[in-house]
Amino acid sequence: NMWNTSLFCVNYPFEDVCVSGVFPMIQYGHNVAKLESIENKTYPSCLPHCCGYIGSYMLGILYCSVLGSVMINNGVQLTYNSLNILTNLGAASNVGCYAGQFRTKLRKKYDIDGSFTSDCIIHTFASPCALCQESYTLSINERKEDEMNELKAPYIQLMEQ
């Protein structure tokens, strides 16, 4: 199976596009909490997942800054721009691995083709787009599950004498 929409679809809800573009950690947390509520987990919250997304970004910056410092101390000539690129790439790849785990879980739940590697790469280089696609997929499948629940036959009722 494929995703319901393209990764770069222009028909996503405006609020998802805005939140994913400006505050991707909030959209990520919301997506995870939405899946948890679909799976009937008690009191799903987006806060721990938002913090995890931010933490993975900060950790990526930290270890690439340390790597850059070690390189400079060992005589490697790094400009400010190359150090900036290194830290941003480290942060993005760390977020890619963190958010890619959720994308993999979502793909497996809805039987969507792909791999963990492709999920990580997509979140590394196009995380806001991936978050919109995941949110849209969750909304579509949530509606389908609600419709299926409405179509279930009622329990058998017996009349007492």
PDB file of C-alpha atoms in Angstrom, residues 57-151:
ATOM      1  CA  TYR A  57      17.503  18.134  18.041  1.00  0.00           C
ATOM      2  CA  MET A  58      19.527  19.612  20.895  1.00  0.00           C
ATOM      3  CA  LEU A  59      21.538  16.418  21.323  1.00  0.00           C
ATOM      4  CA  GLY A  60      22.390  16.474  17.608  1.00  0.00           C
ATOM      5  CA  ILE A  61      23.630  20.058  17.911  1.00  0.00           C
ATOM      6  CA  LEU A  62      25.659  19.160  20.994  1.00  0.00           C
ATOM      7  CA  TYR A  63      27.509  16.163  19.614  1.00  0.00           C
ATOM      8  CA  CYS A  64      28.237  17.847  16.267  1.00  0.00           C
ATOM      9  CA  SER A  65      29.525  20.942  18.092  1.00  0.00           C
ATOM     10  CA  VAL A  66      31.822  18.692  20.118  1.00  0.00           C
ATOM     11  CA  LEU A  67      32.908  16.946  16.909  1.00  0.00           C
ATOM     12  CA  GLY A  68      33.640  20.331  15.322  1.00  0.00           C
ATOM     13  CA  SER A  69      35.672  21.405  18.359  1.00  0.00           C
ATOM     14  CA  VAL A  70      37.703  18.195  18.241  1.00  0.00           C
ATOM     15  CA  MET A  71      38.334  18.713  14.524  1.00  0.00           C
ATOM     16  CA  ILE A  72      39.482  22.306  15.105  1.00  0.00           C
ATOM     17  CA  ASN A  73      41.760  21.204  17.966  1.00  0.00           C
ATOM     18  CA  ASN A  74      43.330  18.614  15.652  1.00  0.00           C
ATOM     19  CA  GLY A  75      44.226  21.241  13.058  1.00  0.00           C
ATOM     20  CA  VAL A  76      41.268  20.924  10.679  1.00  0.00           C
ATOM     21  CA  GLN A  77      40.389  24.316   9.213  1.00  0.00           C
ATOM     22  CA  LEU A  78      36.642  24.848   9.724  1.00  0.00           C
ATOM     23  CA  THR A  79      34.925  28.075   8.821  1.00  0.00           C
ATOM     24  CA  TYR A  80      31.939  29.350  10.733  1.00  0.00           C
ATOM     25  CA  ASN A  81      29.677  28.321   7.832  1.00  0.00           C
ATOM     26  CA  SER A  82      31.021  24.768   7.644  1.00  0.00           C
ATOM     27  CA  LEU A  83      30.645  24.371  11.432  1.00  0.00           C
ATOM     28  CA  ASN A  84      27.082  25.706  11.143  1.00  0.00           C
ATOM     29  CA  ILE A  85      26.296  23.205   8.376  1.00  0.00           C
ATOM     30  CA  LEU A  86      27.818  20.384  10.431  1.00  0.00           C
ATOM     31  CA  THR A  87      25.738  21.165  13.542  1.00  0.00           C
ATOM     32  CA  ASN A  88      22.497  21.622  11.583  1.00  0.00           C
ATOM     33  CA  LEU A  89      23.027  18.389   9.679  1.00  0.00           C
ATOM     34  CA  GLY A  90      23.735  16.594  12.951  1.00  0.00           C
ATOM     35  CA  ALA A  91      20.579  17.991  14.532  1.00  0.00           C
ATOM     36  CA  ALA A  92      18.456  17.133  11.486  1.00  0.00           C
ATOM     37  CA  SER A  93      19.811  13.587  11.252  1.00  0.00           C
ATOM     38  CA  ASN A  94      19.192  13.023  14.956  1.00  0.00           C
ATOM     39  CA  VAL A  95      15.594  14.246  14.571  1.00  0.00           C
ATOM     40  CA  GLY A  96      15.314  12.083  11.457  1.00  0.00           C
ATOM     41  CA  CYS A  97      16.168   8.955  13.432  1.00  0.00           C
ATOM     42  CA  TYR A  98      13.888   9.929  16.325  1.00  0.00           C
ATOM     43  CA  ALA A  99      10.840  10.866  14.222  1.00  0.00           C
ATOM     44  CA  GLY A 100      11.547   8.089  11.715  1.00  0.00           C
ATOM     45  CA  GLN A 101      10.703   5.544  14.414  1.00  0.00           C
ATOM     46  CA  PHE A 102       7.147   6.907  14.648  1.00  0.00           C
ATOM     47  CA  ARG A 103       6.790   6.975  10.858  1.00  0.00           C
ATOM     48  CA  THR A 104       7.835   3.321  10.748  1.00  0.00           C
ATOM     49  CA  LYS A 105       5.269   2.445  13.431  1.00  0.00           C
ATOM     50  CA  LEU A 106       2.564   4.317  11.473  1.00  0.00           C
ATOM     51  CA  ARG A 107       3.512   2.563   8.231  1.00  0.00           C
ATOM     52  CA  LYS A 108       3.317  -0.845   9.881  1.00  0.00           C
ATOM     53  CA  LYS A 109      -0.056  -0.087  11.470  1.00  0.00           C
ATOM     54  CA  TYR A 110      -1.624   0.933   8.149  1.00  0.00           C
ATOM     55  CA  ASP A 111       0.396  -1.512   5.987  1.00  0.00           C
ATOM     56  CA  ILE A 112       2.205   1.199   3.995  1.00  0.00           C
ATOM     57  CA  ASP A 113       5.290   0.312   1.950  1.00  0.00           C
ATOM     58  CA  GLY A 114       8.694   1.670   2.974  1.00  0.00           C
ATOM     59  CA  SER A 115      11.611   1.077   5.308  1.00  0.00           C
ATOM     60  CA  PHE A 116      13.062   2.501   8.497  1.00  0.00           C
ATOM     61  CA  THR A 117      15.971   3.917   6.500  1.00  0.00           C
ATOM     62  CA  SER A 118      13.693   5.808   4.122  1.00  0.00           C
ATOM     63  CA  ASP A 119      11.641   7.059   7.077  1.00  0.00           C
ATOM     64  CA  CYS A 120      14.777   8.459   8.730  1.00  0.00           C
ATOM     65  CA  ILE A 121      15.980  10.079   5.500  1.00  0.00           C
ATOM     66  CA  ILE A 122      12.570  11.662   4.865  1.00  0.00           C
ATOM     67  CA  HIS A 123      12.451  13.099   8.394  1.00  0.00           C
ATOM     68  CA  THR A 124      16.054  14.289   8.137  1.00  0.00           C
ATOM     69  CA  PHE A 125      15.533  16.329   4.985  1.00  0.00           C
ATOM     70  CA  ALA A 126      11.767  17.004   4.866  1.00  0.00           C
ATOM     71  CA  SER A 127      10.433  16.587   8.401  1.00  0.00           C
ATOM     72  CA  PRO A 128       7.661  19.238   8.156  1.00  0.00           C
ATOM     73  CA  CYS A 129       6.352  17.608   4.967  1.00  0.00           C
ATOM     74  CA  ALA A 130       6.507  14.146   6.559  1.00  0.00           C
ATOM     75  CA  LEU A 131       4.646  15.424   9.631  1.00  0.00           C
ATOM     76  CA  CYS A 132       1.847  16.819   7.445  1.00  0.00           C
ATOM     77  CA  GLN A 133       1.601  13.546   5.526  1.00  0.00           C
ATOM     78  CA  GLU A 134       1.481  11.538   8.747  1.00  0.00           C
ATOM     79  CA  SER A 135      -1.171  13.818  10.262  1.00  0.00           C
ATOM     80  CA  TYR A 136      -3.314  13.549   7.141  1.00  0.00           C
ATOM     81  CA  THR A 137      -2.942   9.753   7.089  1.00  0.00           C
ATOM     82  CA  LEU A 138      -3.948   9.546  10.752  1.00  0.00           C
ATOM     83  CA  SER A 139      -7.020  11.732  10.136  1.00  0.00           C
ATOM     84  CA  ILE A 140      -8.154   9.681   7.127  1.00  0.00           C
ATOM     85  CA  ASN A 141      -7.721   6.359   8.937  1.00  0.00           C
ATOM     86  CA  GLU A 142      -9.334   7.704  12.111  1.00  0.00           C
ATOM     87  CA  ARG A 143     -12.425   8.617  10.084  1.00  0.00           C
ATOM     88  CA  LYS A 144     -12.464   5.169   8.464  1.00  0.00           C
ATOM     89  CA  GLU A 145     -12.298   3.488  11.879  1.00  0.00           C
ATOM     90  CA  ASP A 146     -15.108   5.728  13.200  1.00  0.00           C
ATOM     91  CA  GLU A 147     -17.271   4.793  10.204  1.00  0.00           C
ATOM     92  CA  MET A 148     -16.572   1.113  10.771  1.00  0.00           C
ATOM     93  CA  ASN A 149     -17.570   1.439  14.435  1.00  0.00           C
ATOM     94  CA  GLU A 150     -20.849   3.074  13.396  1.00  0.00           C
ATOM     95  CA  LEU A 151     -21.601   0.181  11.051  1.00  0.00           C
TER      96      LEU A 151
END
